[in-house]
Amino acid sequence: MDMAKLIITVAGVGAETTREAQPALPVTAAEIGADAARCAEAGASMFHLHVRDAAGDPTQAKEVFAAAIEEIRKRSDIIIQTSTGGAMGMTADERLQPLELSPEMASLTTGTANFGDDVFFNDSALMSEFYTRMQAKGVRPEFEIFEAGQIDNALKLLKKHGPAGPLTHWDFVLGVPGTMSGEPRNLAFLLDQIPKDNSTWTCTGIGRWHMPVTMTALGLGGNVRLGFEDNVFYHKGVLAESNAQLVARVARLAREWDRDCATPDEARRILKLAPYDT
Ligand code: KMH
Ligand code: ZN
């Protein structure tokens, strides 16, 4: 089987992970910039970006995103995908702010989901608003799928509003407590629901599902997301030293199967994004 090059996305910051849980968590703009560059050197081609305020708390403030993007861009041409998920309890207007910066990509969760003891709220009005804003700005959405029905919701958005680019990119987020687990059968089931043409996909296993989901995805020829937003460990009970260390392991495993990592520009070609313009 001739597989396309592997796109590794790093969710390196997140909104919920704390420095107490992972001392190597990048928090400041400069730390995020350096972290993204190290991940790119290790084989990553995309960075799913959350940012933190001066106190280290999650924020969706445009200025804070702009500062982090500037620090990343000083060092790397990695694809930047800003979060519109933000943190639990943020309003839609708060969450939408990074789109004003016209990032190449942005995440979009297409449905409400349990999230541990919380509820990650995404009703149909919010989804339509976020999706059409992305279309208007030429920002490619990544549909973040935590539950099977969210694929149907995404397909409804496509039908109602038309596509948001030449390809539709999906990310299956498996293992958040309260949603679908990372069992291989779940990934196979979800994959079966997305259109066979003009779709690209990645997936991530949360916590202990990191490696099982990764290995299933590599076997299926898919792409992988990883990083401290999703998992802070390298081995059971052993913290990862850095996001780049997690990237390097997956890059090494892929190469063992004769699958190289896509550079950011190769990933842009695979995803049919515009080439990087310095
Ligand atoms: N922080 C979670 C509540 C996203 O980035 O689009 C949602 C999240 C999804 O992280
Ligand atoms: Zn996120």
Tab-separated table of N, CA, C and O in Angstrom, residues 23-97:
chain	number	residue	atom	x	y	z
A	23	PRO	N	4.877	19.962	33.594
A	23	PRO	CA	5.762	21.131	33.788
A	23	PRO	C	6.328	21.683	32.486
A	23	PRO	O	6.722	22.854	32.448
A	24	ALA	N	6.402	20.893	31.423
A	24	ALA	CA	6.970	21.379	30.158
A	24	ALA	C	5.916	22.033	29.249
A	24	ALA	O	6.206	22.347	28.086
A	25	LEU	N	4.710	22.250	29.780
A	25	LEU	CA	3.657	22.884	28.968
A	25	LEU	C	4.084	24.280	28.513
A	25	LEU	O	4.444	25.119	29.342
A	26	PRO	N	4.093	24.565	27.201
A	26	PRO	CA	4.400	25.935	26.765
A	26	PRO	C	3.213	26.844	27.038
A	26	PRO	O	2.074	26.490	26.758
A	27	VAL	N	3.492	28.008	27.573
A	27	VAL	CA	2.416	28.912	28.000
A	27	VAL	C	2.559	30.299	27.374
A	27	VAL	O	1.607	30.854	26.845
A	28	THR	N	3.762	30.869	27.450
A	28	THR	CA	3.935	32.217	26.898
A	28	THR	C	4.060	32.126	25.369
A	28	THR	O	4.336	31.051	24.811
A	29	ALA	N	3.912	33.275	24.719
A	29	ALA	CA	4.026	33.297	23.251
A	29	ALA	C	5.379	32.766	22.801
A	29	ALA	O	5.471	31.962	21.865
A	30	ALA	N	6.446	33.199	23.491
A	30	ALA	CA	7.792	32.752	23.097
A	30	ALA	C	7.951	31.251	23.321
A	30	ALA	O	8.555	30.552	22.493
A	31	GLU	N	7.410	30.760	24.421
A	31	GLU	CA	7.492	29.303	24.667
A	31	GLU	C	6.723	28.531	23.610
A	31	GLU	O	7.183	27.487	23.118
A	32	ILE	N	5.568	29.039	23.236
A	32	ILE	CA	4.765	28.344	22.215
A	32	ILE	C	5.499	28.376	20.870
A	32	ILE	O	5.557	27.366	20.154
A	33	GLY	N	6.087	29.520	20.541
A	33	GLY	CA	6.834	29.633	19.283
A	33	GLY	C	7.984	28.644	19.222
A	33	GLY	O	8.188	27.950	18.215
A	34	ALA	N	8.744	28.566	20.310
A	34	ALA	CA	9.892	27.649	20.349
A	34	ALA	C	9.423	26.198	20.313
A	34	ALA	O	10.021	25.342	19.644
A	35	ASP	N	8.347	25.926	21.020
A	35	ASP	CA	7.818	24.560	21.066
A	35	ASP	C	7.353	24.112	19.675
A	35	ASP	O	7.674	23.007	19.223
A	36	ALA	N	6.620	24.984	18.987
A	36	ALA	CA	6.120	24.637	17.643
A	36	ALA	C	7.294	24.380	16.693
A	36	ALA	O	7.249	23.449	15.876
A	37	ALA	N	8.352	25.184	16.810
A	37	ALA	CA	9.505	25.006	15.920
A	37	ALA	C	10.195	23.668	16.192
A	37	ALA	O	10.589	22.956	15.263
A	38	ARG	N	10.338	23.317	17.472
A	38	ARG	CA	10.969	22.030	17.813
A	38	ARG	C	10.107	20.870	17.302
A	38	ARG	O	10.616	19.869	16.803
A	39	CYS	N	8.799	21.029	17.405
A	39	CYS	CA	7.899	19.977	16.909
A	39	CYS	C	8.024	19.848	15.383
A	39	CYS	O	8.016	18.735	14.849
A	40	ALA	N	8.138	20.975	14.700
A	40	ALA	CA	8.290	20.925	13.236
A	40	ALA	C	9.585	20.219	12.863
A	40	ALA	O	9.612	19.391	11.944
A	41	GLU	N	10.644	20.509	13.592
A	41	GLU	CA	11.933	19.826	13.324
A	41	GLU	C	11.811	18.324	13.547
A	41	GLU	O	12.452	17.534	12.856
A	42	ALA	N	10.977	17.934	14.499
A	42	ALA	CA	10.813	16.506	14.810
A	42	ALA	C	9.860	15.808	13.845
A	42	ALA	O	9.734	14.576	13.886
A	43	GLY	N	9.176	16.574	12.980
A	43	GLY	CA	8.313	15.926	11.984
A	43	GLY	C	6.884	16.422	11.917
A	43	GLY	O	6.097	15.940	11.101
A	44	ALA	N	6.519	17.380	12.754
A	44	ALA	CA	5.130	17.872	12.735
A	44	ALA	C	4.928	18.879	11.608
A	44	ALA	O	5.853	19.609	11.244
A	45	SER	N	3.720	18.914	11.062
A	45	SER	CA	3.446	19.902	10.009
A	45	SER	C	2.302	20.854	10.356
A	45	SER	O	2.019	21.777	9.590
A	46	MET	N	1.645	20.634	11.493
A	46	MET	CA	0.535	21.529	11.873
A	46	MET	C	0.525	21.725	13.388
A	46	MET	O	0.892	20.817	14.130
A	47	PHE	N	0.113	22.911	13.819
A	47	PHE	CA	0.013	23.205	15.255
A	47	PHE	C	-1.406	23.668	15.546
A	47	PHE	O	-1.863	24.675	15.001
A	48	HIS	N	-2.105	22.915	16.379
A	48	HIS	CA	-3.457	23.300	16.831
A	48	HIS	C	-3.250	24.208	18.043
A	48	HIS	O	-2.772	23.777	19.085
A	49	LEU	N	-3.619	25.476	17.857
A	49	LEU	CA	-3.173	26.508	18.799
A	49	LEU	C	-4.256	26.976	19.769
A	49	LEU	O	-5.314	27.459	19.362
A	50	HIS	N	-3.954	26.804	21.051
A	50	HIS	CA	-4.650	27.502	22.142
A	50	HIS	C	-3.635	28.442	22.760
A	50	HIS	O	-2.430	28.211	22.668
A	51	VAL	N	-4.107	29.473	23.439
A	51	VAL	CA	-3.184	30.401	24.090
A	51	VAL	C	-3.631	30.668	25.527
A	51	VAL	O	-4.778	30.373	25.901
A	52	ARG	N	-2.714	31.228	26.286
A	52	ARG	CA	-2.948	31.497	27.712
A	52	ARG	C	-2.673	32.961	28.014
A	52	ARG	O	-1.829	33.589	27.365
A	53	ASP	N	-3.364	33.474	29.033
A	53	ASP	CA	-3.109	34.863	29.448
A	53	ASP	C	-1.903	34.916	30.390
A	53	ASP	O	-1.248	33.888	30.642
A	54	ALA	N	-1.629	36.090	30.924
A	54	ALA	CA	-0.429	36.271	31.752
A	54	ALA	C	-0.450	35.375	32.988
A	54	ALA	O	0.605	34.995	33.507
A	55	ALA	N	-1.649	35.016	33.441
A	55	ALA	CA	-1.744	34.140	34.610
A	55	ALA	C	-1.666	32.668	34.225
A	55	ALA	O	-1.709	31.791	35.094
A	56	GLY	N	-1.574	32.400	32.929
A	56	GLY	CA	-1.507	31.002	32.475
A	56	GLY	C	-2.876	30.387	32.241
A	56	GLY	O	-2.996	29.193	31.966
A	57	ASP	N	-3.925	31.209	32.331
A	57	ASP	CA	-5.284	30.691	32.114
A	57	ASP	C	-5.663	30.777	30.632
A	57	ASP	O	-5.179	31.655	29.913
A	58	PRO	N	-6.559	29.887	30.178
A	58	PRO	CA	-6.937	29.930	28.764
A	58	PRO	C	-7.658	31.219	28.394
A	58	PRO	O	-8.440	31.747	29.185
A	59	THR	N	-7.345	31.728	27.221
A	59	THR	CA	-8.015	32.922	26.709
A	59	THR	C	-8.185	32.746	25.215
A	59	THR	O	-7.416	32.026	24.579
A	60	GLN	N	-9.172	33.398	24.648
A	60	GLN	CA	-9.330	33.417	23.194
A	60	GLN	C	-9.043	34.824	22.650
A	60	GLN	O	-9.358	35.117	21.496
A	61	ALA	N	-8.402	35.666	23.448
A	61	ALA	CA	-8.160	37.054	23.029
A	61	ALA	C	-7.313	37.099	21.762
A	61	ALA	O	-6.260	36.459	21.680
A	62	LYS	N	-7.797	37.890	20.836
A	62	LYS	CA	-7.134	38.000	19.526
A	62	LYS	C	-5.666	38.406	19.662
A	62	LYS	O	-4.793	37.875	18.980
A	63	GLU	N	-5.414	39.357	20.556
A	63	GLU	CA	-4.048	39.882	20.714
A	63	GLU	C	-3.093	38.795	21.210
A	63	GLU	O	-1.919	38.767	20.820
A	64	VAL	N	-3.603	37.933	22.066
A	64	VAL	CA	-2.750	36.875	22.619
A	64	VAL	C	-2.458	35.833	21.530
A	64	VAL	O	-1.342	35.332	21.401
A	65	PHE	N	-3.473	35.543	20.714
A	65	PHE	CA	-3.230	34.660	19.554
A	65	PHE	C	-2.217	35.298	18.611
A	65	PHE	O	-1.308	34.628	18.115
A	66	ALA	N	-2.391	36.586	18.357
A	66	ALA	CA	-1.487	37.263	17.409
A	66	ALA	C	-0.040	37.173	17.893
A	66	ALA	O	0.882	36.929	17.104
A	67	ALA	N	0.153	37.339	19.199
A	67	ALA	CA	1.521	37.283	19.743
A	67	ALA	C	2.109	35.885	19.579
A	67	ALA	O	3.284	35.724	19.199
A	68	ALA	N	1.305	34.867	19.843
A	68	ALA	CA	1.810	33.481	19.707
A	68	ALA	C	2.106	33.168	18.240
A	68	ALA	O	3.131	32.550	17.916
A	69	ILE	N	1.221	33.606	17.350
A	69	ILE	CA	1.430	33.346	15.920
A	69	ILE	C	2.717	34.035	15.451
A	69	ILE	O	3.506	33.467	14.697
A	70	GLU	N	2.927	35.247	15.924
A	70	GLU	CA	4.154	35.963	15.545
A	70	GLU	C	5.396	35.189	15.997
A	70	GLU	O	6.359	35.039	15.235
A	71	GLU	N	5.349	34.658	17.199
A	71	GLU	CA	6.509	33.907	17.716
A	71	GLU	C	6.702	32.599	16.942
A	71	GLU	O	7.828	32.173	16.702
A	72	ILE	N	5.598	31.971	16.556
A	72	ILE	CA	5.736	30.741	15.749
A	72	ILE	C	6.333	31.098	14.395
A	72	ILE	O	7.278	30.466	13.917
A	73	ARG	N	5.799	32.134	13.792
A	73	ARG	CA	6.225	32.515	12.431
A	73	ARG	C	7.680	33.001	12.349
A	73	ARG	O	8.297	32.922	11.312
A	74	LYS	N	8.206	33.487	13.481
A	74	LYS	CA	9.630	33.868	13.490
A	74	LYS	C	10.506	32.654	13.253
A	74	LYS	O	11.648	32.773	12.842
A	75	ARG	N	9.961	31.472	13.601
A	75	ARG	CA	10.805	30.279	13.656
A	75	ARG	C	10.391	29.162	12.717
A	75	ARG	O	11.172	28.219	12.491
A	76	SER	N	9.165	29.204	12.202
A	76	SER	CA	8.664	28.005	11.514
A	76	SER	C	7.541	28.340	10.529
A	76	SER	O	6.767	29.277	10.740
A	77	ASP	N	7.457	27.507	9.466
A	77	ASP	CA	6.349	27.655	8.510
A	77	ASP	C	5.247	26.621	8.786
A	77	ASP	O	4.421	26.336	7.918
A	78	ILE	N	5.240	26.062	9.998
A	78	ILE	CA	4.229	25.061	10.355
A	78	ILE	C	2.818	25.623	10.120
A	78	ILE	O	2.584	26.830	10.291
A	79	ILE	N	1.898	24.776	9.694
A	79	ILE	CA	0.504	25.219	9.507
A	79	ILE	C	-0.078	25.549	10.884
A	79	ILE	O	0.047	24.755	11.817
A	80	ILE	N	-0.693	26.708	10.971
A	80	ILE	CA	-1.286	27.104	12.263
A	80	ILE	C	-2.801	26.967	12.183
A	80	ILE	O	-3.459	27.544	11.304
A	81	GLN	N	-3.311	26.175	13.101
A	81	GLN	CA	-4.766	25.963	13.182
A	81	GLN	C	-5.235	26.480	14.536
A	81	GLN	O	-4.927	25.897	15.580
A	82	THR	N	-5.925	27.610	14.538
A	82	THR	CA	-6.366	28.181	15.819
A	82	THR	C	-7.607	27.440	16.330
A	82	THR	O	-8.427	26.956	15.545
A	83	SER	N	-7.734	27.384	17.625
A	83	SER	CA	-8.899	26.745	18.243
A	83	SER	C	-10.082	27.696	18.236
A	83	SER	O	-9.927	28.888	18.513
A	84	THR	N	-11.247	27.171	17.925
A	84	THR	CA	-12.466	27.934	18.231
A	84	THR	C	-13.238	27.233	19.355
A	84	THR	O	-14.353	27.629	19.672
A	85	GLY	N	-12.632	26.188	19.914
A	85	GLY	CA	-13.264	25.506	21.047
A	85	GLY	C	-13.038	26.287	22.324
A	85	GLY	O	-13.912	26.370	23.186
A	86	GLY	N	-11.848	26.883	22.411
A	86	GLY	CA	-11.526	27.644	23.614
A	86	GLY	C	-11.587	26.763	24.844
A	86	GLY	O	-11.168	25.616	24.817
A	87	ALA	N	-12.107	27.318	25.906
A	87	ALA	CA	-12.232	26.566	27.163
A	87	ALA	C	-13.698	26.508	27.562
A	87	ALA	O	-14.514	27.320	27.112
A	88	MET	N	-13.991	25.558	28.408
A	88	MET	CA	-15.357	25.349	28.876
A	88	MET	C	-15.968	26.652	29.408
A	88	MET	O	-15.307	27.405	30.132
A	89	GLY	N	-17.192	26.915	28.980
A	89	GLY	CA	-17.905	28.071	29.535
A	89	GLY	C	-17.671	29.374	28.790
A	89	GLY	O	-18.303	30.382	29.092
A	90	MET	N	-16.783	29.397	27.803
A	90	MET	CA	-16.578	30.641	27.037
A	90	MET	C	-17.769	30.877	26.112
A	90	MET	O	-18.367	29.928	25.606
A	91	THR	N	-18.061	32.141	25.849
A	91	THR	CA	-19.158	32.457	24.945
A	91	THR	C	-18.708	32.251	23.489
A	91	THR	O	-17.504	32.197	23.194
A	92	ALA	N	-19.699	32.188	22.592
A	92	ALA	CA	-19.382	32.040	21.169
A	92	ALA	C	-18.534	33.220	20.690
A	92	ALA	O	-17.559	33.038	19.954
A	93	ASP	N	-18.875	34.419	21.111
A	93	ASP	CA	-18.108	35.592	20.657
A	93	ASP	C	-16.660	35.529	21.121
A	93	ASP	O	-15.746	35.892	20.383
A	94	GLU	N	-16.481	35.090	22.350
A	94	GLU	CA	-15.096	34.920	22.829
A	94	GLU	C	-14.356	33.920	21.955
A	94	GLU	O	-13.224	34.156	21.523
A	95	ARG	N	-14.998	32.809	21.715
A	95	ARG	CA	-14.345	31.701	20.987
A	95	ARG	C	-14.012	32.069	19.550
A	95	ARG	O	-13.072	31.531	18.959
A	96	LEU	N	-14.802	32.964	18.969
A	96	LEU	CA	-14.615	33.312	17.545
A	96	LEU	C	-13.426	34.233	17.284
A	96	LEU	O	-12.970	34.362	16.139
A	97	GLN	N	-12.923	34.878	18.326
A	97	GLN	CA	-11.930	35.949	18.120
A	97	GLN	C	-10.739	35.599	17.221
A	97	GLN	O	-10.378	36.397	16.352
